[in-house]
């Protein structure tokens, strides 16, 4: 019974005590300045508005501004008395005059101090040297915000225009989106959540909420723009690009940090403000690492094609405008400490600008073909200027006829030698795949037939077979594909079969630099296709040649058929590159005399070159074809038949 009474008493007393405490807090006298952030100019007076609300436990109290604490700001009146015990949002004003430019905390004290909430009884006063400088700084602030916000769209437009994202680092984008999302969450909660804001002011009594509405808008917009760019990466052609293992590890690490910070809030005594601080640190760290993947990709490709340099130009413009605003404000408010007061933020800003400079140097200096003069190409088909073409000077008079004949003969001999090297390489590849016996190796037999058709001496063929039959343990040839942009206009794909790819690519790079060309991803501008060219038997000649060949193409597994020469009955069968050997074998069984088969690249669109450009390009092709290991060249230059 007694215990029941005690429980009942506690039940009655606890709510009463809670109600009393609540009433006590609600009746407390509250004093605060609103607005708390005030800006004025040197020598001008400005009003400070004091609000009073609640119940005073004394009939009178005073508010006083200390001269020693506010030495650089004159307050009128310096002391004010109030004679009442109850206030309902009463207000009174004080006048402040800045005695020198700067940023000041104007604080007031209350007498007596008992039962008074004076946590917000202060004003952050900024005294400027000049009002026009405030306006200029504001305009500059909106300018750099516009630069940073619009900087995302050149890349989006470039991706749309090219219909591919080749050259854009997936690592850069995915690390960047982690930073932007973290920044957006931090800004949103700091700006809208009152509990977070109160905790911040509790830790920083005279501090200012570091987040304003513009910060929230910028962060959310950055998430949208970066997310849309990532979406483009999975919609458009990406050239096999993907997120690297290193980037995946970094992203997973970020997620573990975020989850760990959230658990610390749920299960330990950490506040959600600490969780937001963790997100802000993640944003800062992504700024440190996100640029490296794109810079490395540009270096690896020796090109910046596919990466919109305009976004870096806008970014560096925004950064420079931001620094300019900081300098103007520091001068206007005599607050040079504000520039170096946050070394982390300032250092990250400088770091971003330095990387912007790296990208600019890569784009305009390192990976751009040299340009000594400009030579205009065919106006009807090529708009703009191309790199200057160093053409051979015209022949001088007085040279003998034999001299010209000797040069022509040397050129033909060189071409024949290059052809024989290519044929020998085809035989070597066939022997690698199926052995040295032509009787059981259909690919080798086809390669030998091709060599005989090209007038390769039988003794040379036998020498090649004997040489590589005794070198089965030698290094194996491997197939490589190299993509080139020549003279800013010609897209070129080189197919290589070599066992020394690194050395060959270095040789090619030297030749390309000397001929105003460079490695660049252009494969997306071609359709990859296999084909077999064969001569149809005489019984298929006539008006039904196409129909007969179409039926044979279906039976052989080809995808399409073209009549190359109706008189000689030369037919081209198009097929999947992996089905060339099978289609070739089936056509031979159907009575076709196979002339040639190839895994080729057909340009989606072609261009025409003027005579000078054509001559320079042909010279470049000859130099590339003369390199040991270069098998085939495919380009987008339209062939003009005379």
mmCIF file of C-alpha atoms in Angstrom, residues 170-484:
data_model
loop_
_atom_site.group_PDB
_atom_site.id
_atom_site.type_symbol
_atom_site.label_atom_id
_atom_site.label_comp_id
_atom_site.label_asym_id
_atom_site.label_seq_id
_atom_site.Cartn_x
_atom_site.Cartn_y
_atom_site.Cartn_z
ATOM 1 C CA UNK A 170 34.857 7.820 -65.049
ATOM 2 C CA UNK A 171 36.992 7.964 -61.892
ATOM 3 C CA UNK A 172 36.897 11.769 -61.926
ATOM 4 C CA UNK A 173 33.104 11.835 -62.240
ATOM 5 C CA UNK A 174 32.288 9.210 -59.618
ATOM 6 C CA UNK A 175 34.656 10.629 -57.006
ATOM 7 C CA UNK A 176 33.294 14.084 -57.796
ATOM 8 C CA UNK A 177 29.664 13.040 -57.260
ATOM 9 C CA UNK A 178 30.549 11.659 -53.813
ATOM 10 C CA UNK A 179 31.977 15.052 -52.872
ATOM 11 C CA UNK A 180 29.028 17.000 -54.270
ATOM 12 C CA UNK A 181 26.415 14.842 -52.523
ATOM 13 C CA UNK A 182 28.291 15.162 -49.223
ATOM 14 C CA UNK A 183 28.494 18.919 -49.704
ATOM 15 C CA UNK A 184 24.783 19.176 -50.557
ATOM 16 C CA UNK A 185 23.774 17.234 -47.423
ATOM 17 C CA UNK A 186 26.067 19.354 -45.246
ATOM 18 C CA UNK A 187 24.721 22.629 -46.637
ATOM 19 C CA UNK A 188 21.067 21.584 -46.539
ATOM 20 C CA UNK A 189 21.081 20.523 -42.890
ATOM 21 C CA UNK A 190 23.206 23.460 -41.766
ATOM 22 C CA UNK A 191 20.822 25.849 -43.525
ATOM 23 C CA UNK A 192 17.403 24.350 -42.749
ATOM 24 C CA UNK A 193 17.736 22.252 -39.584
ATOM 25 C CA UNK A 194 17.263 24.403 -36.471
ATOM 26 C CA UNK A 195 18.653 21.747 -34.101
ATOM 27 C CA UNK A 196 21.894 21.595 -36.082
ATOM 28 C CA UNK A 197 22.092 25.384 -36.157
ATOM 29 C CA UNK A 198 21.554 25.647 -32.389
ATOM 30 C CA UNK A 199 24.302 23.114 -31.751
ATOM 31 C CA UNK A 200 26.613 25.100 -34.012
ATOM 32 C CA UNK A 201 25.920 28.347 -32.132
ATOM 33 C CA UNK A 202 26.406 26.520 -28.843
ATOM 34 C CA UNK A 203 29.925 25.606 -29.926
ATOM 35 C CA UNK A 204 30.583 28.951 -31.606
ATOM 36 C CA UNK A 205 28.681 31.566 -29.555
ATOM 37 C CA UNK A 206 29.749 34.499 -31.710
ATOM 38 C CA UNK A 207 29.932 32.543 -34.936
ATOM 39 C CA UNK A 208 27.977 32.970 -38.122
ATOM 40 C CA UNK A 209 26.220 30.108 -39.872
ATOM 41 C CA UNK A 210 28.728 29.315 -42.647
ATOM 42 C CA UNK A 211 25.987 28.241 -45.075
ATOM 43 C CA UNK A 212 23.758 30.620 -47.000
ATOM 44 C CA UNK A 213 21.054 29.918 -49.555
ATOM 45 C CA UNK A 214 23.440 30.246 -52.499
ATOM 46 C CA UNK A 215 25.595 27.462 -51.080
ATOM 47 C CA UNK A 216 22.635 25.087 -50.944
ATOM 48 C CA UNK A 217 21.563 25.932 -54.488
ATOM 49 C CA UNK A 218 25.065 25.524 -55.882
ATOM 50 C CA UNK A 219 25.611 22.152 -54.183
ATOM 51 C CA UNK A 220 22.274 20.713 -55.335
ATOM 52 C CA UNK A 221 22.881 21.989 -58.866
ATOM 53 C CA UNK A 222 26.361 20.421 -58.871
ATOM 54 C CA UNK A 223 24.838 17.061 -57.885
ATOM 55 C CA UNK A 224 22.321 17.294 -60.714
ATOM 56 C CA UNK A 225 24.866 18.315 -63.371
ATOM 57 C CA UNK A 226 27.454 15.716 -62.358
ATOM 58 C CA UNK A 227 24.796 13.017 -62.087
ATOM 59 C CA UNK A 228 23.518 13.856 -65.569
ATOM 60 C CA UNK A 229 27.068 13.624 -66.940
ATOM 61 C CA UNK A 230 27.462 10.197 -65.328
ATOM 62 C CA UNK A 231 24.173 9.151 -66.926
ATOM 63 C CA UNK A 232 25.594 10.165 -70.311
ATOM 64 C CA UNK A 233 28.549 7.858 -69.655
ATOM 65 C CA UNK A 234 26.211 4.869 -69.573
ATOM 66 C CA UNK A 235 24.056 5.989 -72.509
ATOM 67 C CA UNK A 236 26.662 7.116 -75.036
ATOM 68 C CA UNK A 237 29.585 5.180 -76.476
ATOM 69 C CA UNK A 238 32.338 5.063 -73.847
ATOM 70 C CA UNK A 239 35.109 3.207 -75.659
ATOM 71 C CA UNK A 240 35.297 0.542 -72.956
ATOM 72 C CA UNK A 241 35.969 3.085 -70.226
ATOM 73 C CA UNK A 242 35.024 2.115 -66.674
ATOM 74 C CA UNK A 243 35.758 2.895 -63.030
ATOM 75 C CA UNK A 244 39.233 1.777 -62.007
ATOM 76 C CA UNK A 245 39.885 -0.462 -59.016
ATOM 77 C CA UNK A 246 41.650 2.396 -57.248
ATOM 78 C CA UNK A 247 38.634 4.682 -57.619
ATOM 79 C CA UNK A 248 36.313 1.912 -56.435
ATOM 80 C CA UNK A 249 38.498 1.440 -53.357
ATOM 81 C CA UNK A 250 38.386 5.181 -52.617
ATOM 82 C CA UNK A 251 34.596 5.289 -52.998
ATOM 83 C CA UNK A 252 34.162 2.230 -50.754
ATOM 84 C CA UNK A 253 36.416 3.887 -48.163
ATOM 85 C CA UNK A 254 34.223 6.994 -48.235
ATOM 86 C CA UNK A 255 31.091 4.902 -47.682
ATOM 87 C CA UNK A 256 32.701 3.122 -44.741
ATOM 88 C CA UNK A 257 33.629 6.477 -43.198
ATOM 89 C CA UNK A 258 30.073 7.775 -43.661
ATOM 90 C CA UNK A 259 28.527 4.633 -42.169
ATOM 91 C CA UNK A 260 30.985 4.717 -39.263
ATOM 92 C CA UNK A 261 30.182 8.367 -38.547
ATOM 93 C CA UNK A 262 26.431 7.661 -38.634
ATOM 94 C CA UNK A 263 26.853 4.738 -36.232
ATOM 95 C CA UNK A 264 28.833 6.983 -33.882
ATOM 96 C CA UNK A 265 25.837 9.302 -33.716
ATOM 97 C CA UNK A 266 23.328 6.510 -33.172
ATOM 98 C CA UNK A 267 25.246 4.458 -30.614
ATOM 99 C CA UNK A 268 27.588 6.943 -28.946
ATOM 100 C CA UNK A 269 27.436 10.523 -27.764
ATOM 101 C CA UNK A 270 28.351 12.237 -31.019
ATOM 102 C CA UNK A 271 26.060 14.910 -32.391
ATOM 103 C CA UNK A 272 24.664 15.070 -35.926
ATOM 104 C CA UNK A 273 26.740 18.210 -36.395
ATOM 105 C CA UNK A 274 29.845 16.028 -36.070
ATOM 106 C CA UNK A 275 28.422 13.760 -38.765
ATOM 107 C CA UNK A 276 28.002 16.781 -41.044
ATOM 108 C CA UNK A 277 31.586 17.793 -40.347
ATOM 109 C CA UNK A 278 32.669 14.340 -41.542
ATOM 110 C CA UNK A 279 30.756 14.928 -44.786
ATOM 111 C CA UNK A 280 32.489 18.289 -45.209
ATOM 112 C CA UNK A 281 35.891 16.616 -44.772
ATOM 113 C CA UNK A 282 34.932 14.073 -47.424
ATOM 114 C CA UNK A 283 34.117 16.944 -49.770
ATOM 115 C CA UNK A 284 37.523 18.493 -49.101
ATOM 116 C CA UNK A 285 39.332 15.194 -49.659
ATOM 117 C CA UNK A 286 37.550 14.533 -52.962
ATOM 118 C CA UNK A 287 38.813 17.891 -54.172
ATOM 119 C CA UNK A 288 42.342 16.688 -53.453
ATOM 120 C CA UNK A 289 42.075 13.409 -55.374
ATOM 121 C CA UNK A 290 39.444 13.809 -58.087
ATOM 122 C CA UNK A 291 41.618 15.609 -60.648
ATOM 123 C CA UNK A 292 44.412 13.030 -60.780
ATOM 124 C CA UNK A 293 42.484 10.381 -62.803
ATOM 125 C CA UNK A 294 41.576 12.833 -65.578
ATOM 126 C CA UNK A 295 45.087 14.268 -65.769
ATOM 127 C CA UNK A 296 46.541 10.754 -65.919
ATOM 128 C CA UNK A 297 44.076 9.713 -68.627
ATOM 129 C CA UNK A 298 45.074 12.726 -70.722
ATOM 130 C CA UNK A 299 48.729 11.802 -70.254
ATOM 131 C CA UNK A 300 48.127 8.157 -71.097
ATOM 132 C CA UNK A 301 46.145 9.011 -74.244
ATOM 133 C CA UNK A 302 48.473 11.886 -75.143
ATOM 134 C CA UNK A 303 45.300 13.809 -75.920
ATOM 135 C CA UNK A 304 42.543 15.844 -74.274
ATOM 136 C CA UNK A 305 39.945 15.039 -76.911
ATOM 137 C CA UNK A 306 36.632 14.258 -75.243
ATOM 138 C CA UNK A 307 37.424 16.378 -72.174
ATOM 139 C CA UNK A 308 35.796 19.816 -72.368
ATOM 140 C CA UNK A 309 38.525 22.320 -71.606
ATOM 141 C CA UNK A 310 35.905 25.063 -71.300
ATOM 142 C CA UNK A 311 34.796 23.746 -67.909
ATOM 143 C CA UNK A 312 38.368 24.160 -66.646
ATOM 144 C CA UNK A 313 38.541 27.673 -68.082
ATOM 145 C CA UNK A 314 35.305 28.583 -66.308
ATOM 146 C CA UNK A 315 36.538 26.929 -63.122
ATOM 147 C CA UNK A 316 39.797 28.848 -63.101
ATOM 148 C CA UNK A 317 37.909 32.046 -63.929
ATOM 149 C CA UNK A 318 35.615 31.417 -60.960
ATOM 150 C CA UNK A 319 38.596 30.707 -58.726
ATOM 151 C CA UNK A 320 40.381 33.889 -59.759
ATOM 152 C CA UNK A 321 37.214 35.940 -59.266
ATOM 153 C CA UNK A 322 36.855 34.354 -55.831
ATOM 154 C CA UNK A 323 40.396 35.339 -54.883
ATOM 155 C CA UNK A 324 39.765 38.838 -56.241
ATOM 156 C CA UNK A 325 36.665 39.138 -54.054
ATOM 157 C CA UNK A 326 38.648 38.000 -51.007
ATOM 158 C CA UNK A 327 41.319 40.633 -51.689
ATOM 159 C CA UNK A 328 38.737 43.402 -52.188
ATOM 160 C CA UNK A 329 36.914 42.461 -48.990
ATOM 161 C CA UNK A 330 40.175 42.208 -47.060
ATOM 162 C CA UNK A 331 41.118 45.708 -48.199
ATOM 163 C CA UNK A 332 37.642 47.153 -47.755
ATOM 164 C CA UNK A 333 37.208 45.745 -44.235
ATOM 165 C CA UNK A 334 40.899 45.913 -43.281
ATOM 166 C CA UNK A 335 40.766 42.190 -42.581
ATOM 167 C CA UNK A 336 43.751 40.587 -44.292
ATOM 168 C CA UNK A 337 43.659 37.802 -41.745
ATOM 169 C CA UNK A 338 40.492 36.482 -43.435
ATOM 170 C CA UNK A 339 42.520 35.374 -46.467
ATOM 171 C CA UNK A 340 44.911 33.175 -44.524
ATOM 172 C CA UNK A 341 42.629 32.597 -41.545
ATOM 173 C CA UNK A 342 41.346 29.362 -43.114
ATOM 174 C CA UNK A 343 44.488 27.829 -44.659
ATOM 175 C CA UNK A 344 42.727 24.567 -45.578
ATOM 176 C CA UNK A 345 40.051 26.288 -47.649
ATOM 177 C CA UNK A 346 42.538 28.689 -49.188
ATOM 178 C CA UNK A 347 44.955 25.856 -49.969
ATOM 179 C CA UNK A 348 42.253 23.780 -51.648
ATOM 180 C CA UNK A 349 41.285 26.759 -53.792
ATOM 181 C CA UNK A 350 44.869 27.220 -54.920
ATOM 182 C CA UNK A 351 45.165 23.454 -55.488
ATOM 183 C CA UNK A 352 42.132 23.483 -57.803
ATOM 184 C CA UNK A 353 43.528 26.410 -59.775
ATOM 185 C CA UNK A 354 46.876 24.639 -60.169
ATOM 186 C CA UNK A 355 45.161 21.567 -61.589
ATOM 187 C CA UNK A 356 43.152 23.771 -63.923
ATOM 188 C CA UNK A 357 46.483 25.091 -65.184
ATOM 189 C CA UNK A 358 47.693 21.509 -65.651
ATOM 190 C CA UNK A 359 44.674 20.726 -67.826
ATOM 191 C CA UNK A 360 45.149 23.932 -69.809
ATOM 192 C CA UNK A 361 48.819 23.122 -70.457
ATOM 193 C CA UNK A 362 47.877 19.587 -71.497
ATOM 194 C CA UNK A 363 45.222 20.839 -73.895
ATOM 195 C CA UNK A 364 46.966 23.792 -75.485
ATOM 196 C CA UNK A 365 50.641 22.808 -75.245
ATOM 197 C CA UNK A 366 51.566 19.199 -74.541
ATOM 198 C CA UNK A 367 48.996 17.235 -76.508
ATOM 199 C CA UNK A 368 48.261 19.596 -79.337
ATOM 200 C CA UNK A 369 50.143 19.125 -82.624
ATOM 201 C CA UNK A 370 52.693 21.852 -83.196
ATOM 202 C CA UNK A 371 51.669 24.635 -85.523
ATOM 203 C CA UNK A 372 54.210 26.710 -87.364
ATOM 204 C CA UNK A 373 51.898 27.960 -90.064
ATOM 205 C CA UNK A 374 48.382 27.309 -91.291
ATOM 206 C CA UNK A 375 47.338 25.858 -94.599
ATOM 207 C CA UNK A 376 43.718 25.837 -95.632
ATOM 208 C CA UNK A 377 42.250 22.562 -96.847
ATOM 209 C CA UNK A 378 39.356 22.027 -99.196
ATOM 210 C CA UNK A 379 36.805 24.714 -98.249
ATOM 211 C CA UNK A 380 33.816 22.734 -99.445
ATOM 212 C CA UNK A 381 34.518 19.763 -97.203
ATOM 213 C CA UNK A 382 36.872 20.928 -94.441
ATOM 214 C CA UNK A 383 36.013 24.002 -92.451
ATOM 215 C CA UNK A 384 38.698 25.751 -90.505
ATOM 216 C CA UNK A 385 42.437 25.475 -90.579
ATOM 217 C CA UNK A 386 44.685 22.453 -90.381
ATOM 218 C CA UNK A 387 48.244 22.150 -89.263
ATOM 219 C CA UNK A 388 50.824 23.344 -91.775
ATOM 220 C CA UNK A 389 52.006 20.619 -94.089
ATOM 221 C CA UNK A 390 55.702 20.424 -94.873
ATOM 222 C CA UNK A 391 55.678 19.459 -98.500
ATOM 223 C CA UNK A 392 58.630 18.414 -100.626
ATOM 224 C CA UNK A 393 60.027 21.357 -102.625
ATOM 225 C CA UNK A 394 59.522 21.192 -106.385
ATOM 226 C CA UNK A 395 62.181 19.435 -108.419
ATOM 227 C CA UNK A 396 64.808 21.717 -109.866
ATOM 228 C CA UNK A 397 65.730 21.831 -113.525
ATOM 229 C CA UNK A 398 68.877 20.077 -114.756
ATOM 230 C CA UNK A 399 68.251 16.653 -113.229
ATOM 231 C CA UNK A 400 68.716 13.739 -115.580
ATOM 232 C CA UNK A 401 65.932 11.412 -116.639
ATOM 233 C CA UNK A 402 67.784 8.468 -115.058
ATOM 234 C CA UNK A 403 67.721 10.288 -111.721
ATOM 235 C CA UNK A 404 63.911 10.400 -111.798
ATOM 236 C CA UNK A 405 63.654 6.776 -112.965
ATOM 237 C CA UNK A 406 65.963 5.685 -110.172
ATOM 238 C CA UNK A 407 63.795 7.446 -107.571
ATOM 239 C CA UNK A 408 60.618 5.859 -108.943
ATOM 240 C CA UNK A 409 62.243 2.417 -109.002
ATOM 241 C CA UNK A 410 63.457 2.821 -105.430
ATOM 242 C CA UNK A 411 59.950 3.822 -104.347
ATOM 243 C CA UNK A 412 58.382 0.798 -106.067
ATOM 244 C CA UNK A 413 60.999 -1.529 -104.605
ATOM 245 C CA UNK A 414 60.273 -0.128 -101.164
ATOM 246 C CA UNK A 415 56.552 -0.695 -101.576
ATOM 247 C CA UNK A 416 57.131 -4.247 -102.789
ATOM 248 C CA UNK A 417 59.414 -4.925 -99.830
ATOM 249 C CA UNK A 418 56.758 -3.602 -97.435
ATOM 250 C CA UNK A 419 54.139 -5.807 -99.086
ATOM 251 C CA UNK A 420 56.324 -8.909 -98.807
ATOM 252 C CA UNK A 421 56.998 -8.187 -95.121
ATOM 253 C CA UNK A 422 53.252 -7.959 -94.534
ATOM 254 C CA UNK A 423 52.619 -11.227 -96.378
ATOM 255 C CA UNK A 424 55.377 -12.939 -94.390
ATOM 256 C CA UNK A 425 53.795 -11.680 -91.190
ATOM 257 C CA UNK A 426 50.424 -13.121 -92.235
ATOM 258 C CA UNK A 427 52.045 -16.506 -92.784
ATOM 259 C CA UNK A 428 53.749 -16.309 -89.398
ATOM 260 C CA UNK A 429 50.430 -15.535 -87.704
ATOM 261 C CA UNK A 430 48.783 -18.443 -89.480
ATOM 262 C CA UNK A 431 51.571 -20.768 -88.356
ATOM 263 C CA UNK A 432 51.179 -19.529 -84.770
ATOM 264 C CA UNK A 433 47.487 -20.350 -84.861
ATOM 265 C CA UNK A 434 47.443 -23.675 -86.717
ATOM 266 C CA UNK A 435 50.928 -25.029 -87.246
ATOM 267 C CA UNK A 436 53.383 -25.010 -90.185
ATOM 268 C CA UNK A 437 51.610 -27.577 -92.387
ATOM 269 C CA UNK A 438 49.454 -25.909 -95.107
ATOM 270 C CA UNK A 439 47.630 -29.189 -95.711
ATOM 271 C CA UNK A 440 45.916 -29.003 -92.322
ATOM 272 C CA UNK A 441 46.138 -25.253 -91.717
ATOM 273 C CA UNK A 442 43.550 -23.549 -93.930
ATOM 274 C CA UNK A 443 44.562 -20.080 -92.760
ATOM 275 C CA UNK A 444 48.192 -20.712 -93.688
ATOM 276 C CA UNK A 445 47.148 -22.109 -97.047
ATOM 277 C CA UNK A 446 45.090 -18.957 -97.711
ATOM 278 C CA UNK A 447 48.049 -16.762 -96.709
ATOM 279 C CA UNK A 448 50.334 -18.629 -99.129
ATOM 280 C CA UNK A 449 47.777 -18.259 -101.927
ATOM 281 C CA UNK A 450 47.569 -14.536 -101.186
ATOM 282 C CA UNK A 451 51.362 -14.244 -101.375
ATOM 283 C CA UNK A 452 51.484 -16.046 -104.722
ATOM 284 C CA UNK A 453 48.806 -13.736 -106.124
ATOM 285 C CA UNK A 454 50.929 -10.758 -105.077
ATOM 286 C CA UNK A 455 53.887 -12.194 -107.038
ATOM 287 C CA UNK A 456 55.902 -13.104 -103.989
ATOM 288 C CA UNK A 457 58.639 -15.502 -105.186
ATOM 289 C CA UNK A 458 58.132 -19.128 -104.211
ATOM 290 C CA UNK A 459 61.660 -19.268 -102.808
ATOM 291 C CA UNK A 460 60.821 -16.380 -100.495
ATOM 292 C CA UNK A 461 57.655 -18.132 -99.355
ATOM 293 C CA UNK A 462 59.538 -21.340 -98.618
ATOM 294 C CA UNK A 463 62.182 -19.366 -96.747
ATOM 295 C CA UNK A 464 59.514 -17.752 -94.571
ATOM 296 C CA UNK A 465 57.896 -21.116 -93.810
ATOM 297 C CA UNK A 466 61.223 -22.691 -92.957
ATOM 298 C CA UNK A 467 62.338 -19.772 -90.812
ATOM 299 C CA UNK A 468 59.249 -19.614 -88.634
ATOM 300 C CA UNK A 469 58.783 -23.379 -88.488
ATOM 301 C CA UNK A 470 62.122 -23.574 -86.660
ATOM 302 C CA UNK A 471 61.246 -20.640 -84.342
ATOM 303 C CA UNK A 472 58.147 -21.970 -82.621
ATOM 304 C CA UNK A 473 59.577 -20.937 -79.245
ATOM 305 C CA UNK A 474 60.151 -17.359 -80.395
ATOM 306 C CA UNK A 475 58.044 -14.477 -79.111
ATOM 307 C CA UNK A 476 54.485 -14.660 -80.368
ATOM 308 C CA UNK A 477 53.013 -11.894 -82.471
ATOM 309 C CA UNK A 478 50.047 -10.161 -80.878
ATOM 310 C CA UNK A 479 47.410 -7.971 -82.430
ATOM 311 C CA UNK A 480 47.100 -4.336 -81.349
ATOM 312 C CA UNK A 481 44.966 -1.453 -82.560
ATOM 313 C CA UNK A 482 46.272 2.117 -82.464
ATOM 314 C CA UNK A 483 44.061 5.154 -83.092
ATOM 315 C CA UNK A 484 45.431 8.362 -84.630
#
